[in-house]
Amino acid sequence: MTAPDFVAGVPGAVHTVGRDGIDTVRVEPASWTELLRAAQAGGYTRFLDLTAVDEPQRAARFEVIATLHAPAAQRWLRLCASTAERLPSAVAIWPAANWYEREVYDLFGVRFDGHPDLTRILLPDDYAGHPLRRDHPLGDEPVDFTVTRETDAPW
Amino acid sequence: MVTANETMRINLGPQHPSTHGVLRLELELDGERIVSCRPVIGYLHTGIEKSMEARNWLHAIAMTDRLDYLNPLGNNLAYALAVEALFGCEIPERAVVARVLLAELTRINSHLVWVGTNAMDLGALSVFFYAFRERELLLDLFEEMSGARMMTSFIRPGGLQDDFPDGWMQRCARVLDALPPRIDEYEALLTENPLFRERTIGVGKLAADDALALGVSGPLLRASGVEHDLRKARPYCGYERFQFRVCTATAGDCYARYQVRIAELRESLSLCQQALAAMPGGPVRTSDRKVMPPLRAEFQHSMEALIHHFKHYTEGLRPPAGEAYVPVESPRGELGFYVKSDGSGRPVRVHERAPSFANLQALPSMAKGMLIADLVAIISTVDPVLGEVDR
């Protein structure tokens, strides 16, 4: 599949196609806003999703992934940028990004510069840490199974 | 004391019957009029995406059921399609058609709950009982097929967990035949009901442009006049073979959303009947042993089957490294799982693009300037499931 036309105009943009057939464009964080604006101008007018993946072995450990939709062409698009801690906010371009950026901030600790209200959204305000980071422990409670206790059962 | 020019701040929820779960709304009121509304979510956050990373690819199926308890089979399907996109595997014909049937049955299930609870929120209690009575017929079918009424985990990467039990399809056809007159009954109670119309017409308007800018999808978007349905726009799972229309309305108010969902109930019934009629024979599990384990019967004569079984249950599925997102039309809108694999038995990331999350974000713009009593109708027609909002 050929790259969408707008990709050529964004410096450093690398186009690939995912295993699901969706166009994927990766850029440096400095070009993030430019990429989003170019995508919007290129027909990808609906903002659908924003999430991140934490890979702590890399210096820019968080890969932030936005999913967009072009209603006229019925094409989906994935935009990615890797960062160590911050990215420019997309809220000025798409109001829909507001809660999604708050979620990524809440769960990963990625800061979005220019976000109007970058506060925790899912977790309590006084929660310490960002649980979807790889180094955040998976919480659990010890389960008290009766079968693990001493019993008089004949077996 | 509140003086004439002051506004009052109150909390609606998180424990309030009309919030359909644990949704808190911080309201600023001028008398009974809503000046601003700020949804506060997270009360049901269970860290389900974190849990998925800690378990294997198959375990995540059981968690997808729990994200949206009204659409368990649809969630199973969205997740299975994403994992299958990583594998690039083909699904047997019977499983493809059966998936359409199951996804549409769950849509009917979800919309029935919606019709019932929406009517109840507006004071029409009988419709609630009737709709739940019919929903029970569907839950019985799910229970007979998968063993569970709601947490079905029936659609798996590679096909279905099992074929339908004997006689299930005939019983399913009987349920489908029984439903149209029941839908007429709800319509007789609501569609021309002056009280219901009074409470919904012109209430909670959402313009098409706003809906698109806020990432709204599903019946909410279609009620604002945007003809967008993923089953038509980006056909998955063989939807392109079936005849159905995309139900839209133009008013963008609560009544329009009611009209869209009632119309979708009928379209889904027709889709189910088409799927039952077109159901081919053959297996419901792919023969690709990297995706689905062999049936136990094969162990008797195949060493290879036994090895595959062992590898499957010790290492789990191992999709090739890569990422995938397959959007599907859930009863609430665009649902998709973003999955990322590094080739190991555990997902690097599973993220749900939850339709309710985006739809709920549009609530403040619908509520602004409305009466506080209208807010109940608006929340209800947004149809959020907090399980998938908070994840």
JSON list of N, CA and C in Angstrom, two decimals, chain B residues 51-98:
[
{"chain": "B", "resi": 51, "resn": "SER", "atom": "N", "xyz": [-3.45, -6.25, 33.69]},
{"chain": "B", "resi": 51, "resn": "SER", "atom": "CA", "xyz": [-3.63, -7.68, 33.93]},
{"chain": "B", "resi": 51, "resn": "SER", "atom": "C", "xyz": [-3.44, -8.48, 32.65]},
{"chain": "B", "resi": 52, "resn": "MET", "atom": "N", "xyz": [-3.88, -7.92, 31.52]},
{"chain": "B", "resi": 52, "resn": "MET", "atom": "CA", "xyz": [-3.74, -8.63, 30.26]},
{"chain": "B", "resi": 52, "resn": "MET", "atom": "C", "xyz": [-2.26, -8.82, 29.90]},
{"chain": "B", "resi": 53, "resn": "GLU", "atom": "N", "xyz": [-1.44, -7.81, 30.22]},
{"chain": "B", "resi": 53, "resn": "GLU", "atom": "CA", "xyz": [-0.01, -7.92, 29.91]},
{"chain": "B", "resi": 53, "resn": "GLU", "atom": "C", "xyz": [0.66, -9.00, 30.74]},
{"chain": "B", "resi": 54, "resn": "ALA", "atom": "N", "xyz": [0.08, -9.29, 31.91]},
{"chain": "B", "resi": 54, "resn": "ALA", "atom": "CA", "xyz": [0.72, -10.24, 32.81]},
{"chain": "B", "resi": 54, "resn": "ALA", "atom": "C", "xyz": [0.29, -11.67, 32.52]},
{"chain": "B", "resi": 55, "resn": "ARG", "atom": "N", "xyz": [-0.66, -11.86, 31.63]},
{"chain": "B", "resi": 55, "resn": "ARG", "atom": "CA", "xyz": [-1.16, -13.19, 31.34]},
{"chain": "B", "resi": 55, "resn": "ARG", "atom": "C", "xyz": [-0.93, -13.52, 29.87]},
{"chain": "B", "resi": 56, "resn": "ASN", "atom": "N", "xyz": [-1.34, -14.73, 29.46]},
{"chain": "B", "resi": 56, "resn": "ASN", "atom": "CA", "xyz": [-1.06, -15.07, 28.07]},
{"chain": "B", "resi": 56, "resn": "ASN", "atom": "C", "xyz": [-2.20, -14.60, 27.16]},
{"chain": "B", "resi": 57, "resn": "TRP", "atom": "N", "xyz": [-1.99, -14.81, 25.86]},
{"chain": "B", "resi": 57, "resn": "TRP", "atom": "CA", "xyz": [-2.91, -14.25, 24.87]},
{"chain": "B", "resi": 57, "resn": "TRP", "atom": "C", "xyz": [-4.32, -14.79, 25.03]},
{"chain": "B", "resi": 58, "resn": "LEU", "atom": "N", "xyz": [-4.45, -16.03, 25.46]},
{"chain": "B", "resi": 58, "resn": "LEU", "atom": "CA", "xyz": [-5.78, -16.63, 25.57]},
{"chain": "B", "resi": 58, "resn": "LEU", "atom": "C", "xyz": [-6.50, -16.15, 26.83]},
{"chain": "B", "resi": 59, "resn": "HIS", "atom": "N", "xyz": [-5.73, -15.95, 27.90]},
{"chain": "B", "resi": 59, "resn": "HIS", "atom": "CA", "xyz": [-6.36, -15.48, 29.14]},
{"chain": "B", "resi": 59, "resn": "HIS", "atom": "C", "xyz": [-7.09, -14.15, 28.94]},
{"chain": "B", "resi": 60, "resn": "ALA", "atom": "N", "xyz": [-6.53, -13.33, 28.03]},
{"chain": "B", "resi": 60, "resn": "ALA", "atom": "CA", "xyz": [-7.12, -12.00, 27.83]},
{"chain": "B", "resi": 60, "resn": "ALA", "atom": "C", "xyz": [-8.56, -12.09, 27.33]},
{"chain": "B", "resi": 61, "resn": "ILE", "atom": "N", "xyz": [-8.90, -13.20, 26.65]},
{"chain": "B", "resi": 61, "resn": "ILE", "atom": "CA", "xyz": [-10.27, -13.38, 26.16]},
{"chain": "B", "resi": 61, "resn": "ILE", "atom": "C", "xyz": [-11.27, -13.26, 27.30]},
{"chain": "B", "resi": 62, "resn": "ALA", "atom": "N", "xyz": [-10.96, -13.92, 28.41]},
{"chain": "B", "resi": 62, "resn": "ALA", "atom": "CA", "xyz": [-11.90, -13.91, 29.53]},
{"chain": "B", "resi": 62, "resn": "ALA", "atom": "C", "xyz": [-12.06, -12.50, 30.08]},
{"chain": "B", "resi": 63, "resn": "MET", "atom": "N", "xyz": [-11.02, -11.67, 29.91]},
{"chain": "B", "resi": 63, "resn": "MET", "atom": "CA", "xyz": [-11.13, -10.30, 30.43]},
{"chain": "B", "resi": 63, "resn": "MET", "atom": "C", "xyz": [-11.91, -9.40, 29.48]},
{"chain": "B", "resi": 64, "resn": "THR", "atom": "N", "xyz": [-11.88, -9.73, 28.17]},
{"chain": "B", "resi": 64, "resn": "THR", "atom": "CA", "xyz": [-12.64, -8.90, 27.24]},
{"chain": "B", "resi": 64, "resn": "THR", "atom": "C", "xyz": [-14.14, -8.99, 27.55]},
{"chain": "B", "resi": 65, "resn": "ASP", "atom": "N", "xyz": [-14.59, -10.16, 28.01]},
{"chain": "B", "resi": 65, "resn": "ASP", "atom": "CA", "xyz": [-16.01, -10.29, 28.42]},
{"chain": "B", "resi": 65, "resn": "ASP", "atom": "C", "xyz": [-16.38, -9.26, 29.46]},
{"chain": "B", "resi": 66, "resn": "ARG", "atom": "N", "xyz": [-15.44, -9.02, 30.35]},
{"chain": "B", "resi": 66, "resn": "ARG", "atom": "CA", "xyz": [-15.75, -8.22, 31.53]},
{"chain": "B", "resi": 66, "resn": "ARG", "atom": "C", "xyz": [-15.63, -6.72, 31.28]},
{"chain": "B", "resi": 67, "resn": "LEU", "atom": "N", "xyz": [-15.13, -6.34, 30.11]},
{"chain": "B", "resi": 67, "resn": "LEU", "atom": "CA", "xyz": [-15.03, -4.92, 29.80]},
{"chain": "B", "resi": 67, "resn": "LEU", "atom": "C", "xyz": [-16.41, -4.32, 29.56]},
{"chain": "B", "resi": 68, "resn": "ASP", "atom": "N", "xyz": [-17.16, -4.97, 28.68]},
{"chain": "B", "resi": 68, "resn": "ASP", "atom": "CA", "xyz": [-18.50, -4.51, 28.37]},
{"chain": "B", "resi": 68, "resn": "ASP", "atom": "C", "xyz": [-19.42, -5.70, 28.58]},
{"chain": "B", "resi": 69, "resn": "TYR", "atom": "N", "xyz": [-20.08, -5.71, 29.74]},
{"chain": "B", "resi": 69, "resn": "TYR", "atom": "CA", "xyz": [-20.84, -6.90, 30.11]},
{"chain": "B", "resi": 69, "resn": "TYR", "atom": "C", "xyz": [-22.09, -7.07, 29.26]},
{"chain": "B", "resi": 70, "resn": "LEU", "atom": "N", "xyz": [-22.45, -6.05, 28.47]},
{"chain": "B", "resi": 70, "resn": "LEU", "atom": "CA", "xyz": [-23.62, -6.20, 27.60]},
{"chain": "B", "resi": 70, "resn": "LEU", "atom": "C", "xyz": [-23.23, -6.70, 26.22]},
{"chain": "B", "resi": 71, "resn": "ASN", "atom": "N", "xyz": [-21.94, -6.73, 25.95]},
{"chain": "B", "resi": 71, "resn": "ASN", "atom": "CA", "xyz": [-21.49, -7.10, 24.60]},
{"chain": "B", "resi": 71, "resn": "ASN", "atom": "C", "xyz": [-20.32, -8.07, 24.68]},
{"chain": "B", "resi": 72, "resn": "PRO", "atom": "N", "xyz": [-20.45, -9.13, 25.47]},
{"chain": "B", "resi": 72, "resn": "PRO", "atom": "CA", "xyz": [-19.29, -10.00, 25.65]},
{"chain": "B", "resi": 72, "resn": "PRO", "atom": "C", "xyz": [-18.81, -10.65, 24.35]},
{"chain": "B", "resi": 73, "resn": "LEU", "atom": "N", "xyz": [-19.76, -11.11, 23.52]},
{"chain": "B", "resi": 73, "resn": "LEU", "atom": "CA", "xyz": [-19.34, -11.79, 22.30]},
{"chain": "B", "resi": 73, "resn": "LEU", "atom": "C", "xyz": [-18.73, -10.81, 21.30]},
{"chain": "B", "resi": 74, "resn": "GLY", "atom": "N", "xyz": [-19.23, -9.59, 21.29]},
{"chain": "B", "resi": 74, "resn": "GLY", "atom": "CA", "xyz": [-18.66, -8.56, 20.42]},
{"chain": "B", "resi": 74, "resn": "GLY", "atom": "C", "xyz": [-17.23, -8.23, 20.84]},
{"chain": "B", "resi": 75, "resn": "ASN", "atom": "N", "xyz": [-16.99, -8.20, 22.15]},
{"chain": "B", "resi": 75, "resn": "ASN", "atom": "CA", "xyz": [-15.63, -7.93, 22.63]},
{"chain": "B", "resi": 75, "resn": "ASN", "atom": "C", "xyz": [-14.71, -9.10, 22.32]},
{"chain": "B", "resi": 76, "resn": "ASN", "atom": "N", "xyz": [-15.21, -10.31, 22.51]},
{"chain": "B", "resi": 76, "resn": "ASN", "atom": "CA", "xyz": [-14.42, -11.50, 22.14]},
{"chain": "B", "resi": 76, "resn": "ASN", "atom": "C", "xyz": [-14.02, -11.40, 20.68]},
{"chain": "B", "resi": 77, "resn": "LEU", "atom": "N", "xyz": [-15.01, -11.01, 19.85]},
{"chain": "B", "resi": 77, "resn": "LEU", "atom": "CA", "xyz": [-14.79, -10.95, 18.40]},
{"chain": "B", "resi": 77, "resn": "LEU", "atom": "C", "xyz": [-13.72, -9.92, 18.06]},
{"chain": "B", "resi": 78, "resn": "ALA", "atom": "N", "xyz": [-13.83, -8.72, 18.65]},
{"chain": "B", "resi": 78, "resn": "ALA", "atom": "CA", "xyz": [-12.86, -7.66, 18.33]},
{"chain": "B", "resi": 78, "resn": "ALA", "atom": "C", "xyz": [-11.45, -8.09, 18.71]},
{"chain": "B", "resi": 79, "resn": "TYR", "atom": "N", "xyz": [-11.32, -8.72, 19.86]},
{"chain": "B", "resi": 79, "resn": "TYR", "atom": "CA", "xyz": [-10.00, -9.17, 20.30]},
{"chain": "B", "resi": 79, "resn": "TYR", "atom": "C", "xyz": [-9.49, -10.30, 19.40]},
{"chain": "B", "resi": 80, "resn": "ALA", "atom": "N", "xyz": [-10.37, -11.25, 19.09]},
{"chain": "B", "resi": 80, "resn": "ALA", "atom": "CA", "xyz": [-9.97, -12.37, 18.25]},
{"chain": "B", "resi": 80, "resn": "ALA", "atom": "C", "xyz": [-9.51, -11.88, 16.88]},
{"chain": "B", "resi": 81, "resn": "LEU", "atom": "N", "xyz": [-10.24, -10.91, 16.32]},
{"chain": "B", "resi": 81, "resn": "LEU", "atom": "CA", "xyz": [-9.86, -10.40, 14.99]},
{"chain": "B", "resi": 81, "resn": "LEU", "atom": "C", "xyz": [-8.48, -9.74, 15.04]},
{"chain": "B", "resi": 82, "resn": "ALA", "atom": "N", "xyz": [-8.19, -9.02, 16.13]},
{"chain": "B", "resi": 82, "resn": "ALA", "atom": "CA", "xyz": [-6.89, -8.36, 16.24]},
{"chain": "B", "resi": 82, "resn": "ALA", "atom": "C", "xyz": [-5.77, -9.40, 16.33]},
{"chain": "B", "resi": 83, "resn": "VAL", "atom": "N", "xyz": [-5.97, -10.44, 17.13]},
{"chain": "B", "resi": 83, "resn": "VAL", "atom": "CA", "xyz": [-4.94, -11.47, 17.26]},
{"chain": "B", "resi": 83, "resn": "VAL", "atom": "C", "xyz": [-4.78, -12.23, 15.95]},
{"chain": "B", "resi": 84, "resn": "GLU", "atom": "N", "xyz": [-5.92, -12.47, 15.28]},
{"chain": "B", "resi": 84, "resn": "GLU", "atom": "CA", "xyz": [-5.85, -13.15, 13.98]},
{"chain": "B", "resi": 84, "resn": "GLU", "atom": "C", "xyz": [-5.13, -12.29, 12.94]},
{"chain": "B", "resi": 85, "resn": "ALA", "atom": "N", "xyz": [-5.27, -10.97, 13.06]},
{"chain": "B", "resi": 85, "resn": "ALA", "atom": "CA", "xyz": [-4.54, -10.09, 12.13]},
{"chain": "B", "resi": 85, "resn": "ALA", "atom": "C", "xyz": [-3.03, -10.24, 12.34]},
{"chain": "B", "resi": 86, "resn": "LEU", "atom": "N", "xyz": [-2.62, -10.45, 13.59]},
{"chain": "B", "resi": 86, "resn": "LEU", "atom": "CA", "xyz": [-1.19, -10.68, 13.85]},
{"chain": "B", "resi": 86, "resn": "LEU", "atom": "C", "xyz": [-0.73, -11.99, 13.20]},
{"chain": "B", "resi": 87, "resn": "PHE", "atom": "N", "xyz": [-1.55, -13.02, 13.37]},
{"chain": "B", "resi": 87, "resn": "PHE", "atom": "CA", "xyz": [-1.20, -14.32, 12.79]},
{"chain": "B", "resi": 87, "resn": "PHE", "atom": "C", "xyz": [-1.37, -14.33, 11.27]},
{"chain": "B", "resi": 88, "resn": "GLY", "atom": "N", "xyz": [-2.34, -13.55, 10.79]},
{"chain": "B", "resi": 88, "resn": "GLY", "atom": "CA", "xyz": [-2.70, -13.62, 9.38]},
{"chain": "B", "resi": 88, "resn": "GLY", "atom": "C", "xyz": [-3.34, -14.95, 9.03]},
{"chain": "B", "resi": 89, "resn": "CYS", "atom": "N", "xyz": [-4.18, -15.47, 9.91]},
{"chain": "B", "resi": 89, "resn": "CYS", "atom": "CA", "xyz": [-4.75, -16.80, 9.65]},
{"chain": "B", "resi": 89, "resn": "CYS", "atom": "C", "xyz": [-6.17, -16.72, 9.09]},
{"chain": "B", "resi": 90, "resn": "GLU", "atom": "N", "xyz": [-6.57, -17.76, 8.41]},
{"chain": "B", "resi": 90, "resn": "GLU", "atom": "CA", "xyz": [-7.91, -17.86, 7.82]},
{"chain": "B", "resi": 90, "resn": "GLU", "atom": "C", "xyz": [-8.83, -18.59, 8.79]},
{"chain": "B", "resi": 91, "resn": "ILE", "atom": "N", "xyz": [-10.09, -18.18, 8.78]},
{"chain": "B", "resi": 91, "resn": "ILE", "atom": "CA", "xyz": [-11.07, -18.76, 9.68]},
{"chain": "B", "resi": 91, "resn": "ILE", "atom": "C", "xyz": [-12.05, -19.59, 8.86]},
{"chain": "B", "resi": 92, "resn": "PRO", "atom": "N", "xyz": [-12.46, -20.79, 9.35]},
{"chain": "B", "resi": 92, "resn": "PRO", "atom": "CA", "xyz": [-13.42, -21.58, 8.59]},
{"chain": "B", "resi": 92, "resn": "PRO", "atom": "C", "xyz": [-14.73, -20.83, 8.37]},
{"chain": "B", "resi": 93, "resn": "GLU", "atom": "N", "xyz": [-15.35, -21.13, 7.23]},
{"chain": "B", "resi": 93, "resn": "GLU", "atom": "CA", "xyz": [-16.58, -20.43, 6.83]},
{"chain": "B", "resi": 93, "resn": "GLU", "atom": "C", "xyz": [-17.66, -20.47, 7.90]},
{"chain": "B", "resi": 94, "resn": "ARG", "atom": "N", "xyz": [-17.85, -21.65, 8.49]},
{"chain": "B", "resi": 94, "resn": "ARG", "atom": "CA", "xyz": [-18.92, -21.78, 9.47]},
{"chain": "B", "resi": 94, "resn": "ARG", "atom": "C", "xyz": [-18.68, -20.84, 10.66]},
{"chain": "B", "resi": 95, "resn": "ALA", "atom": "N", "xyz": [-17.42, -20.71, 11.04]},
{"chain": "B", "resi": 95, "resn": "ALA", "atom": "CA", "xyz": [-17.11, -19.83, 12.17]},
{"chain": "B", "resi": 95, "resn": "ALA", "atom": "C", "xyz": [-17.37, -18.37, 11.80]},
{"chain": "B", "resi": 96, "resn": "VAL", "atom": "N", "xyz": [-17.08, -18.01, 10.55]},
{"chain": "B", "resi": 96, "resn": "VAL", "atom": "CA", "xyz": [-17.28, -16.62, 10.12]},
{"chain": "B", "resi": 96, "resn": "VAL", "atom": "C", "xyz": [-18.76, -16.26, 10.23]},
{"chain": "B", "resi": 97, "resn": "VAL", "atom": "N", "xyz": [-19.62, -17.12, 9.70]},
{"chain": "B", "resi": 97, "resn": "VAL", "atom": "CA", "xyz": [-21.06, -16.83, 9.72]},
{"chain": "B", "resi": 97, "resn": "VAL", "atom": "C", "xyz": [-21.59, -16.91, 11.15]},
{"chain": "B", "resi": 98, "resn": "ALA", "atom": "N", "xyz": [-21.09, -17.89, 11.91]},
{"chain": "B", "resi": 98, "resn": "ALA", "atom": "CA", "xyz": [-21.54, -18.02, 13.30]},
{"chain": "B", "resi": 98, "resn": "ALA", "atom": "C", "xyz": [-21.16, -16.79, 14.11]}
]
